[in-house]
Short mmCIF file of C-alpha atoms in Angstrom, two decimals:
data_model
loop_
_atom_site.label_atom_id
_atom_site.label_comp_id
_atom_site.label_asym_id
_atom_site.label_seq_id
_atom_site.Cartn_x
_atom_site.Cartn_y
_atom_site.Cartn_z
CA MET A 1 -9.84 18.88 -12.05
CA SER A 2 -7.08 21.16 -13.36
CA SER A 3 -3.95 20.86 -15.49
CA SER A 4 -0.68 22.81 -15.47
CA CYS A 5 2.31 23.34 -17.70
CA GLU A 6 5.77 24.09 -16.28
CA CYS A 7 8.46 24.47 -18.92
CA GLY A 8 10.55 26.90 -21.00
CA PRO A 9 8.86 29.20 -23.50
CA ALA A 10 5.13 29.13 -22.77
CA THR A 11 4.32 28.61 -26.42
CA GLY A 12 6.48 25.49 -26.67
CA CYS A 13 5.26 23.19 -23.90
CA ALA A 14 2.20 21.88 -25.70
CA ASP A 15 4.35 21.03 -28.72
CA TYR A 16 6.46 18.56 -26.74
CA VAL A 17 4.38 17.33 -23.80
CA PRO A 18 0.65 16.50 -24.04
CA THR A 19 -1.73 17.35 -21.21
CA PRO A 20 -2.55 14.26 -19.14
CA ASN A 21 -6.13 13.33 -18.41
CA ILE A 22 -6.86 11.19 -15.36
CA LEU A 23 -9.65 8.96 -16.66
CA ALA A 24 -10.81 6.88 -13.71
CA THR A 25 -10.03 5.73 -10.21
CA ALA A 26 -11.16 2.25 -9.16
CA ARG A 27 -11.56 1.78 -5.41
CA LEU A 28 -10.40 -1.84 -4.91
CA THR A 29 -10.28 -1.85 -1.09
CA PRO A 30 -10.16 0.93 1.55
CA THR A 31 -6.36 0.89 1.22
CA SER A 32 -5.90 0.01 -2.47
CA ALA A 33 -6.88 1.68 -5.74
CA ARG A 34 -6.19 1.57 -9.46
CA PHE A 35 -5.52 4.86 -11.25
CA ARG A 36 -5.93 5.30 -15.02
CA TRP A 37 -4.93 8.10 -17.36
CA SER A 38 -4.94 8.95 -21.06
CA PRO A 39 -2.37 7.30 -23.33
CA ILE A 40 0.46 9.28 -24.92
CA ASP A 41 0.66 9.50 -28.70
CA THR A 42 4.39 8.75 -28.90
CA GLN A 43 4.55 9.56 -32.61
CA LYS A 44 3.24 13.07 -31.99
CA TYR A 45 5.13 13.49 -28.71
CA PRO A 46 8.40 11.54 -29.08
CA TYR A 47 10.27 13.56 -26.44
CA VAL A 48 8.19 12.40 -23.45
CA GLU A 49 10.56 10.19 -21.45
CA ARG A 50 8.53 9.01 -18.46
CA ILE A 51 5.36 9.32 -16.43
CA ALA A 52 5.16 10.07 -12.70
CA LEU A 53 2.23 9.19 -10.42
CA ILE A 54 1.93 10.77 -6.97
CA VAL A 55 -0.84 10.19 -4.40
CA GLU A 56 -0.55 12.18 -1.16
CA GLU A 57 -2.77 13.69 1.54
CA THR A 58 -0.67 16.71 2.63
CA ALA A 59 0.21 19.67 0.42
CA ALA A 60 3.77 19.96 1.75
CA ASN A 61 4.62 16.33 1.02
CA LEU A 62 2.94 16.56 -2.38
CA ASN A 63 5.13 19.51 -3.41
CA THR A 64 8.22 17.68 -2.17
CA CYS A 65 7.31 14.61 -4.18
CA MET A 66 6.55 16.58 -7.33
CA THR A 67 9.99 18.21 -7.19
CA ALA A 68 11.60 14.82 -6.55
CA ALA A 69 9.66 13.19 -9.38
CA ILE A 70 10.71 15.85 -11.87
CA ARG A 71 14.35 15.28 -10.85
CA GLY A 72 13.83 11.54 -11.16
CA ASP A 73 14.58 10.70 -7.52
CA ALA A 74 14.00 7.02 -6.79
CA SER A 75 12.11 7.59 -3.53
CA SER A 76 10.24 10.28 -1.65
CA VAL A 77 7.77 10.82 1.23
CA CYS A 78 4.35 10.32 -0.42
CA ASN A 79 1.87 7.47 0.04
CA VAL A 80 2.20 6.54 -3.63
CA TYR A 81 5.35 7.68 -5.43
CA GLN A 82 6.08 6.27 -8.88
CA PRO A 83 8.45 8.66 -10.69
CA ASN A 84 9.59 6.42 -13.54
CA LEU A 85 6.56 4.77 -15.13
CA ALA A 86 6.98 3.86 -18.79
CA VAL A 87 5.63 6.19 -21.46
CA SER A 88 3.34 3.36 -22.59
CA ALA A 89 1.77 3.02 -19.12
CA THR A 90 -1.91 3.99 -18.75
CA SER A 91 -2.65 2.67 -15.26
CA TYR A 92 -1.10 1.81 -11.92
CA THR A 93 -2.49 -0.24 -9.03
CA ALA A 94 -1.50 0.92 -5.55
CA THR A 95 -1.94 -1.99 -3.14
CA GLY A 96 -2.15 -1.34 0.60
CA ALA A 97 -0.63 2.13 0.21
CA LEU A 98 -3.56 4.26 1.41
CA VAL A 99 -5.30 4.94 4.72
CA ALA A 100 -9.03 4.21 4.96
CA GLY A 101 -11.34 7.24 5.04
CA THR A 102 -8.65 9.66 3.88
CA GLU A 103 -8.73 12.29 1.11
CA TYR A 104 -5.79 12.34 -1.28
CA GLU A 105 -4.62 14.45 -4.17
CA VAL A 106 -3.68 12.39 -7.21
CA ARG A 107 -1.15 13.79 -9.69
CA VAL A 108 -0.14 12.36 -13.05
CA ILE A 109 2.86 14.09 -14.65
CA PHE A 110 4.22 13.68 -18.18
CA ILE A 111 7.95 14.58 -18.17
CA THR A 112 10.47 15.27 -20.94
CA PHE A 113 14.08 16.46 -20.85
CA ASP A 114 15.94 18.57 -23.41
CA PRO A 115 13.14 19.20 -25.94
CA PRO A 116 14.54 21.17 -28.91
CA GLY A 117 14.73 24.91 -28.22
CA LEU A 118 13.37 24.64 -24.64
CA LEU A 119 14.81 24.66 -21.15
CA PRO A 120 16.16 21.35 -19.77
CA VAL A 121 12.84 20.10 -18.42
CA CYS A 122 9.23 20.40 -19.53
CA ILE A 123 6.19 18.83 -17.87
CA ASN A 124 2.41 18.73 -18.00
CA SER A 125 0.27 17.44 -15.14
CA ASP A 126 -3.31 16.67 -14.19
CA ARG A 127 -4.84 16.33 -10.70
CA ILE A 128 -7.96 14.96 -9.02
CA ASP A 129 -9.09 14.50 -5.43
CA TYR A 130 -9.73 10.95 -4.24
CA LEU A 131 -11.40 9.63 -1.07
CA SER A 132 -9.99 6.21 -0.20
CA SER A 133 -13.14 4.85 1.49
CA CYS A 134 -16.27 5.75 3.48
CA GLU A 135 -17.20 2.50 5.25
CA LEU A 136 -20.57 2.55 6.99
CA THR A 137 -20.50 0.47 10.18
CA PRO A 138 -21.70 -1.68 11.84
CA ASP A 139 -22.78 -3.76 8.86
CA PRO A 140 -24.93 -5.78 9.09
CA THR A 141 -26.85 -5.05 12.27
CA THR A 142 -30.19 -6.04 13.84
CA ILE A 143 -32.55 -3.93 15.99
CA GLU A 144 -36.06 -4.32 17.37
CA VAL A 145 -39.08 -2.18 16.47
CA GLY A 146 -38.70 1.11 18.38
CA GLU A 147 -35.00 0.50 19.03
CA THR A 148 -32.26 2.76 17.64
CA GLN A 149 -28.80 2.08 16.24
CA LEU A 150 -26.00 4.53 15.41
CA LEU A 151 -24.31 3.91 12.05
CA THR A 152 -20.98 5.68 11.48
CA THR A 153 -19.37 6.72 8.20
CA ASN A 154 -15.67 6.27 8.94
CA LEU A 155 -13.80 9.34 7.69
CA VAL A 156 -10.60 11.00 8.90
CA ALA A 157 -11.10 14.69 8.07
CA ASN A 158 -13.85 17.12 9.09
CA THR A 159 -14.28 18.42 5.53
CA TRP A 160 -17.38 16.59 4.27
CA TYR A 161 -21.08 16.31 4.73
CA VAL A 162 -22.86 12.97 4.58
CA SER A 163 -26.42 12.34 3.42
CA TYR A 164 -28.20 9.17 4.57
CA THR A 165 -31.07 7.31 2.87
CA ARG A 166 -32.74 3.92 3.31
CA ALA A 167 -34.63 1.56 1.01
CA PRO A 168 -37.22 0.31 1.39
CA THR A 169 -38.48 3.06 3.66
CA ALA A 170 -41.21 1.10 5.50
CA TYR A 171 -39.01 -0.64 8.08
CA ALA A 172 -36.86 2.14 9.55
CA THR A 173 -36.13 5.87 9.65
CA VAL A 174 -32.74 7.59 9.46
CA THR A 175 -31.49 11.02 10.53
CA THR A 176 -29.81 13.05 7.79
CA PRO A 177 -27.56 14.83 6.96
CA ASP A 178 -24.50 15.05 9.21
CA ASN A 179 -21.82 17.66 8.51
CA ALA A 180 -19.20 17.08 11.22
CA LEU A 181 -17.09 14.31 12.72
CA PRO A 182 -18.09 11.72 13.77
CA TYR A 183 -20.39 11.34 10.76
CA ARG A 184 -23.40 9.35 11.97
CA THR A 185 -27.03 8.54 11.38
CA THR A 186 -29.53 7.25 13.92
CA VAL A 187 -31.59 4.35 12.55
CA THR A 188 -34.93 3.72 14.29
CA GLY A 189 -36.83 0.47 13.75
CA VAL A 190 -40.44 0.97 12.57
CA ALA A 191 -41.63 -2.47 11.38
CA ASP A 192 -40.27 -5.99 10.92
CA GLY A 193 -38.21 -6.19 7.76
CA THR A 194 -34.83 -5.42 6.23
CA THR A 195 -33.66 -2.07 4.89
CA LEU A 196 -30.46 -0.94 3.19
CA VAL A 197 -29.00 2.30 4.59
CA THR A 198 -26.75 4.30 2.24
CA GLY A 199 -24.26 6.95 3.32
CA ASN A 200 -23.36 9.36 0.49
CA VAL A 201 -20.28 11.52 1.16
CA TYR A 202 -20.24 14.92 -0.58
CA THR A 203 -17.71 17.71 -0.91
CA TYR A 204 -18.66 21.28 -0.04
CA ALA A 205 -18.23 22.35 -3.68
CA THR A 206 -20.97 24.24 -5.52
CA PRO A 207 -22.74 22.17 -6.67
CA PRO A 208 -21.78 19.38 -4.22
CA VAL A 209 -19.79 16.49 -5.67
CA LEU A 210 -20.38 12.88 -4.60
CA ALA A 211 -17.03 11.53 -3.41
CA CYS A 212 -17.95 8.10 -2.02
CA SER A 213 -20.89 5.86 -1.04
CA ASP A 214 -21.29 2.83 1.19
CA THR A 215 -24.20 0.78 2.51
CA ALA A 216 -25.17 -1.15 5.63
CA THR A 217 -27.94 -3.71 6.03
CA VAL A 218 -30.29 -3.20 8.99
CA THR A 219 -32.72 -5.94 10.00
CA VAL A 220 -35.66 -4.80 12.15
CA GLY A 221 -37.40 -7.37 14.36
CA THR A 222 -36.90 -11.11 14.21
CA VAL A 223 -36.60 -11.48 10.43
CA VAL A 224 -34.04 -14.11 9.48
CA VAL A 225 -32.16 -12.96 6.41
CA SER A 226 -30.70 -15.42 3.95
CA ALA A 227 -29.58 -13.16 1.14
CA ASN A 228 -29.41 -14.70 -2.33
CA PRO A 229 -26.48 -14.12 -4.68
CA TRP A 230 -27.25 -11.83 -7.63
CA TRP A 231 -25.62 -10.27 -10.66
CA GLN A 232 -25.74 -6.88 -12.34
CA THR A 233 -24.50 -4.92 -15.35
CA ILE A 234 -23.34 -1.31 -15.49
CA GLY A 235 -24.13 0.42 -18.77
CA GLY A 236 -24.71 -1.51 -21.98
CA SER A 237 -27.67 -3.79 -22.65
CA ILE A 238 -28.80 -7.36 -21.95
CA HIS A 239 -30.48 -9.71 -24.43
CA THR A 240 -31.73 -13.29 -24.25
CA GLN A 241 -33.26 -15.26 -27.14
CA ARG A 242 -35.22 -17.57 -24.84
CA THR A 243 -38.98 -17.32 -25.28
CA THR A 244 -40.60 -19.53 -22.62
CA GLY A 245 -40.37 -20.12 -18.89
CA THR A 246 -38.03 -18.05 -16.73
CA VAL A 247 -35.73 -16.57 -19.36
CA LEU A 248 -33.63 -14.43 -17.02
CA ARG A 249 -33.20 -14.35 -13.23
CA SER A 250 -31.22 -12.16 -10.83
CA ARG A 251 -32.30 -12.14 -7.18
CA LEU A 252 -31.84 -8.40 -6.73
CA PRO A 253 -32.11 -6.89 -3.25
CA ALA A 254 -34.73 -4.20 -2.71
CA GLY A 255 -33.85 -0.97 -4.47
CA GLU A 256 -31.24 -2.51 -6.80
CA TYR A 257 -31.21 -2.51 -10.62
CA LEU A 258 -30.34 -5.24 -13.11
CA ILE A 259 -28.84 -2.63 -15.47
CA LYS A 260 -27.27 0.24 -13.56
CA ARG A 261 -26.59 3.58 -15.18
CA VAL A 262 -23.09 4.76 -15.93
CA THR A 263 -22.59 8.00 -14.00
CA GLY A 264 -24.04 10.83 -16.09
CA GLY A 265 -25.51 8.46 -18.69
CA THR A 266 -28.64 6.44 -19.33
CA SER A 267 -29.49 2.81 -18.73
CA GLY A 268 -29.18 0.07 -21.32
CA LEU A 269 -32.09 -1.99 -22.67
CA LEU A 270 -33.26 -5.40 -21.48
CA SER A 271 -34.64 -7.32 -24.48
CA TYR A 272 -35.94 -10.88 -24.46
CA GLY A 273 -37.89 -13.24 -26.68
CA GLY A 274 -40.70 -13.92 -24.22
CA GLY A 275 -41.34 -15.81 -21.02
CA THR A 276 -40.73 -14.37 -17.57
CA VAL A 277 -37.99 -12.12 -16.16
CA VAL A 278 -37.49 -12.59 -12.38
CA LEU A 279 -35.77 -9.77 -10.48
CA VAL A 280 -37.15 -10.47 -6.95
CA GLY A 281 -36.76 -7.20 -4.98
CA GLY A 282 -35.28 -5.01 -7.71
CA THR A 283 -36.19 -3.53 -11.08
CA VAL A 284 -34.73 -3.47 -14.59
CA SER A 285 -33.08 -0.04 -14.42
CA GLN A 286 -33.54 3.57 -13.42
CA ASP A 287 -35.08 4.19 -16.86
CA GLY A 288 -37.11 0.96 -16.91
CA TRP A 289 -36.31 0.16 -20.56
CA LYS A 290 -37.25 -3.38 -21.60
CA ALA A 291 -38.94 -4.98 -24.60
CA LYS A 292 -39.97 -8.37 -25.99
CA SER A 293 -37.84 -8.51 -29.11
CA LEU A 294 -35.97 -11.29 -30.92
CA TYR A 295 -32.58 -10.90 -32.59
CA THR A 296 -32.82 -12.07 -36.21
CA GLY A 297 -29.44 -11.00 -37.57
CA LYS A 298 -26.30 -12.98 -38.35
CA THR A 299 -25.10 -15.70 -36.00
CA MET A 300 -21.81 -14.08 -35.00
CA ASN A 301 -20.21 -17.14 -33.42
CA TYR A 302 -16.83 -18.85 -33.69
CA ALA A 303 -17.33 -19.91 -37.33
CA TYR A 304 -18.47 -16.42 -38.33
CA PHE A 305 -15.47 -14.61 -36.89
CA ALA A 306 -13.02 -17.34 -37.92
CA LYS A 307 -14.10 -16.96 -41.54
CA ASN A 308 -13.88 -13.16 -41.43
CA MET A 309 -10.45 -13.22 -39.79
CA GLY A 310 -8.97 -15.89 -42.07
CA VAL A 311 -8.71 -18.87 -39.70
CA ALA A 312 -8.26 -22.07 -41.72
CA THR A 313 -11.05 -24.65 -41.35
CA SER A 314 -8.36 -27.36 -41.00
CA GLY A 315 -4.61 -27.41 -40.55
CA GLN A 316 -4.39 -23.99 -38.89
CA ALA A 317 -1.04 -23.66 -37.08
CA LYS A 318 -1.22 -23.32 -33.28
CA ASP A 319 0.45 -20.43 -31.47
CA TRP A 320 1.02 -22.41 -28.25
CA ALA A 321 2.68 -25.79 -27.77
CA GLY A 322 0.56 -26.71 -24.73
CA ASP A 323 -2.95 -25.98 -23.52
CA ALA A 324 -1.88 -23.17 -21.11
CA MET A 325 -1.55 -19.86 -22.95
CA THR A 326 0.99 -17.17 -22.04
CA LYS A 327 0.23 -13.79 -23.59
CA PRO A 328 2.44 -13.58 -26.69
CA ALA A 329 4.78 -10.66 -27.29
CA TYR A 330 2.84 -8.07 -29.23
CA ASN A 331 3.10 -8.17 -33.02
CA ALA A 332 1.13 -5.44 -34.81
CA ASN A 333 1.12 -7.52 -38.01
CA LYS A 334 -0.44 -10.56 -36.34
CA VAL A 335 -4.16 -10.72 -37.26
CA PHE A 336 -5.10 -13.45 -34.78
CA TYR A 337 -3.76 -16.16 -32.48
CA TYR A 338 -4.97 -19.76 -32.63
CA GLN A 339 -5.24 -22.46 -29.98
CA ASP A 340 -6.44 -26.04 -30.53
CA PRO A 341 -6.13 -27.60 -27.07
CA VAL A 342 -5.71 -31.31 -26.37
CA GLY A 343 -7.85 -30.86 -23.26
CA THR A 344 -9.11 -27.46 -22.05
CA ALA A 345 -7.27 -24.26 -22.92
CA SER A 346 -6.26 -22.06 -19.98
CA LEU A 347 -4.13 -19.02 -19.14
CA ALA A 348 -0.59 -19.63 -17.94
CA ALA A 349 -0.36 -16.27 -16.14
CA VAL A 350 -2.12 -12.93 -15.79
CA TRP A 351 -2.74 -11.24 -19.16
CA ASN A 352 -2.01 -7.49 -19.31
CA VAL A 353 -2.87 -5.88 -22.66
CA ALA A 354 -1.35 -2.43 -23.03
CA ASN A 355 -2.59 0.66 -24.85
CA GLY A 356 -2.24 0.20 -28.61
CA GLN A 357 -2.08 -3.60 -28.45
CA LYS A 358 -4.77 -5.74 -30.12
CA TYR A 359 -5.18 -9.48 -29.53
CA VAL A 360 -7.81 -11.75 -31.10
CA VAL A 361 -7.54 -15.31 -29.78
CA PHE A 362 -9.45 -18.21 -31.35
CA VAL A 363 -9.84 -21.31 -29.17
CA ASN A 364 -11.04 -24.38 -31.07
CA GLY A 365 -12.39 -26.12 -27.97
CA ASP A 366 -13.14 -25.15 -24.35
CA LEU A 367 -11.47 -22.32 -22.42
CA GLU A 368 -10.99 -22.03 -18.66
CA ILE A 369 -10.15 -18.50 -17.55
CA ASP A 370 -8.04 -19.10 -14.45
CA GLN A 371 -6.01 -15.87 -14.34
CA ASN A 372 -7.01 -12.21 -14.16
CA ILE A 373 -7.12 -10.25 -17.43
CA ASN A 374 -6.46 -6.51 -17.73
CA VAL A 375 -6.97 -4.48 -20.92
CA ALA A 376 -5.78 -0.88 -20.69
CA PRO A 377 -7.69 1.95 -22.40
CA GLY A 378 -6.56 1.95 -26.01
CA GLY A 379 -6.05 -1.82 -26.05
CA PHE A 380 -8.24 -4.67 -27.29
CA LEU A 381 -8.62 -8.36 -26.45
CA ALA A 382 -11.15 -10.92 -27.68
CA PHE A 383 -11.39 -14.62 -26.85
CA ILE A 384 -13.56 -16.39 -29.45
CA VAL A 385 -14.28 -19.95 -28.36
CA SER A 386 -15.93 -22.80 -30.24
CA GLY A 387 -16.82 -24.61 -27.00
CA GLU A 388 -17.54 -23.41 -23.47
CA ILE A 389 -15.97 -20.69 -21.31
CA THR A 390 -15.65 -21.32 -17.58
CA VAL A 391 -14.26 -18.84 -15.05
CA ASP A 392 -12.21 -20.16 -12.12
CA PRO A 393 -13.15 -19.05 -8.55
CA ALA A 394 -9.73 -17.39 -8.14
CA VAL A 395 -10.39 -14.88 -10.92
CA THR A 396 -11.54 -11.48 -9.61
CA TYR A 397 -11.46 -9.34 -12.76
CA MET A 398 -11.42 -9.94 -16.50
CA GLU A 399 -11.55 -7.39 -19.29
CA GLY A 400 -12.25 -7.86 -22.98
CA LEU A 401 -14.75 -9.39 -25.41
CA PHE A 402 -15.69 -13.01 -24.64
CA VAL A 403 -17.61 -14.98 -27.31
CA SER A 404 -18.52 -18.66 -27.00
CA ASN A 405 -20.58 -21.13 -29.00
CA GLY A 406 -21.26 -23.05 -25.79
CA ASN A 407 -22.10 -21.98 -22.26
CA PHE A 408 -20.42 -19.24 -20.24
CA SER A 409 -20.27 -20.17 -16.55
CA THR A 410 -18.59 -19.12 -13.31
CA ILE A 411 -17.37 -21.80 -10.90
CA SER A 412 -18.13 -21.44 -7.19
CA LYS A 413 -16.12 -22.58 -4.16
CA TYR A 414 -18.89 -21.50 -1.75
CA VAL A 415 -19.58 -23.66 1.32
CA ALA A 416 -22.25 -22.22 3.63
CA GLY A 417 -20.72 -20.90 6.82
CA VAL A 418 -17.22 -21.96 5.73
CA THR A 419 -16.06 -20.43 2.44
CA ASN A 420 -17.45 -17.51 0.44
CA ASP A 421 -16.68 -16.64 -3.16
CA SER A 422 -14.91 -13.48 -4.26
CA ARG A 423 -16.65 -10.97 -6.51
CA LEU A 424 -16.05 -11.22 -10.25
CA LEU A 425 -15.75 -7.86 -12.01
CA VAL A 426 -15.96 -8.02 -15.81
CA GLU A 427 -15.25 -5.02 -18.02
CA GLY A 428 -16.34 -5.55 -21.62
CA SER A 429 -18.95 -7.88 -23.13
CA VAL A 430 -20.00 -11.51 -22.78
CA ILE A 431 -21.72 -13.09 -25.81
CA THR A 432 -22.71 -16.74 -25.73
CA TRP A 433 -24.77 -18.82 -28.12
CA GLY A 434 -25.39 -21.30 -25.31
CA SER A 435 -26.47 -20.17 -21.85
CA ILE A 436 -24.97 -18.04 -19.07
CA ASP A 437 -24.68 -19.76 -15.70
CA LEU A 438 -23.48 -17.49 -12.85
CA ASN A 439 -22.78 -19.43 -9.65
CA ARG A 440 -20.74 -17.27 -7.27
CA ASN A 441 -22.05 -16.71 -3.74
CA LEU A 442 -20.57 -14.03 -1.47
CA GLY A 443 -22.38 -15.22 1.66
CA ASP A 444 -25.43 -13.66 3.29
CA ALA A 445 -23.79 -10.46 4.56
CA ALA A 446 -22.17 -9.45 1.25
CA ASN A 447 -25.03 -10.79 -0.91
CA ALA A 448 -27.33 -8.28 0.76
CA THR A 449 -25.51 -5.35 -0.86
CA LEU A 450 -23.07 -6.56 -3.54
CA PRO A 451 -23.53 -8.43 -6.84
CA ALA A 452 -21.44 -11.60 -6.99
CA GLU A 453 -20.81 -10.99 -10.70
CA GLN A 454 -20.83 -7.51 -12.24
CA VAL A 455 -20.32 -6.69 -15.93
CA THR A 456 -19.39 -3.13 -16.89
CA TYR A 457 -19.77 -2.18 -20.54
CA ARG A 458 -16.56 -0.90 -22.21
CA PRO A 459 -17.45 1.03 -25.40
CA ASP A 460 -13.76 1.71 -26.03
CA LEU A 461 -13.30 -1.98 -26.85
CA LEU A 462 -15.64 -1.61 -29.83
CA THR A 463 -13.72 1.48 -30.93
CA ASN A 464 -10.41 -0.39 -30.70
CA MET A 465 -11.72 -3.58 -32.35
CA PRO A 466 -9.68 -4.68 -35.40
CA ASP A 467 -11.32 -3.66 -38.67
CA ARG A 468 -11.78 -7.27 -39.80
CA MET A 469 -14.08 -7.86 -36.85
CA LYS A 470 -16.18 -4.75 -37.51
CA SER A 471 -18.83 -6.34 -39.69
CA PHE A 472 -21.77 -6.29 -37.33
CA ALA A 473 -25.18 -6.11 -38.99
CA LEU A 474 -27.82 -6.15 -36.28
CA GLU A 475 -31.41 -6.97 -37.14
CA TRP A 476 -34.23 -7.09 -34.62
CA LYS A 477 -37.73 -8.41 -34.92
CA GLU A 478 -40.30 -5.64 -34.63
CA VAL A 479 -41.69 -5.26 -31.13
CA PRO A 480 -45.40 -6.27 -31.08
CA ALA A 481 -47.71 -3.40 -30.29
CA GLY A 482 -48.18 -2.91 -26.57
CA THR A 483 -45.22 -5.06 -25.45
CA PHE A 484 -42.54 -2.37 -25.07
CA GLY A 485 -41.88 -2.04 -21.36
CA GLU A 486 -43.27 -5.49 -20.52
#
């Protein structure tokens, strides 16, 4: 990753245009992606007028588009060309704009005109390389013991090398690596069973950089696979207060983790009061951290936060006339929003919370989340619900802090052989004082490799939390000797 400054006096650029930082790229499909970058401090940098985003595979077109973007041209020749994004923007979703298996250069440019004492234009930019996809096919596939099958990693350019692994290892072998088109591995059946083959695509940098991964399920012999749906978290920790019976269950495929590491970080902790944790073919995490431990601190439920935030116990004015809630226009002086539904509260449209915006919504009743929710870096959103939270099958992503006195559950539309559910991607935290009931089912093929519900921890939401919510006082019962790691 590199940044550049192109402006008048070299000593003046940094005073008027901050250096962008491309924070993350989310691969939504082989042809779609969401790009995120650092927010602009508009008080410190008031002269920045717009943001440009360019995604392109050829250097010549990229240079053409950069010149056009600086001029403010409405259109150009690149795959993704957005020259006039608002200064408040921190992300952009490009839908259907990319070609599968293709490497792109991504540029984010902060642009200002006529800064005091400088030439007419001044910019700062940041760049990253992005691989749109690396699909491993065919997936799934079945072979007999002793039979072979070629799996192909579908890439366009001859600029990578691909390493192949399989787990578990007992049922098949793979050839690895491959460093030229077509990128392939030969899978040979060894014993009856099912294995997951992974193709990891690396750059030729020193050290090599992982650009993309994909998996394919290979069944050896006559095993009939009926893959169970499962769920997973990325980063953060998981806790349950239950003490008897099966206190937590996720039917993980072989080689998968309940708590997956954030790249470059460590795993979270699984803590539970007692009973049995069932993970089927997987394990807790790469680090294996788990402990029998009860939470004995404050009950931070609806009543707790309502009292701290100043919600009246009776007669509190509602912020919506009906049960369906449209995201209100942002008001920095508004401490919270209040809903007291006649039936079940819901969302009237997609909620997009921008950088710098903070929303705390109290729902005195049940809430159905039936629209997607996006919270940009630098923003904050919390739904604090006295009843239950249910998530509609149409929702594919939701971001924020979700607290409920009652159950948190996902609704399924799955009908075997007819209709599969979509994945639900949650960024943030789910806290319920009832139970969590996750019901989505992706169908056998997708269940073999993908969690139906996935929760990714967002530490920035805690950083951006309003001060009146920051009164956590966590207390944990001492772990009995010899039970850490059980």
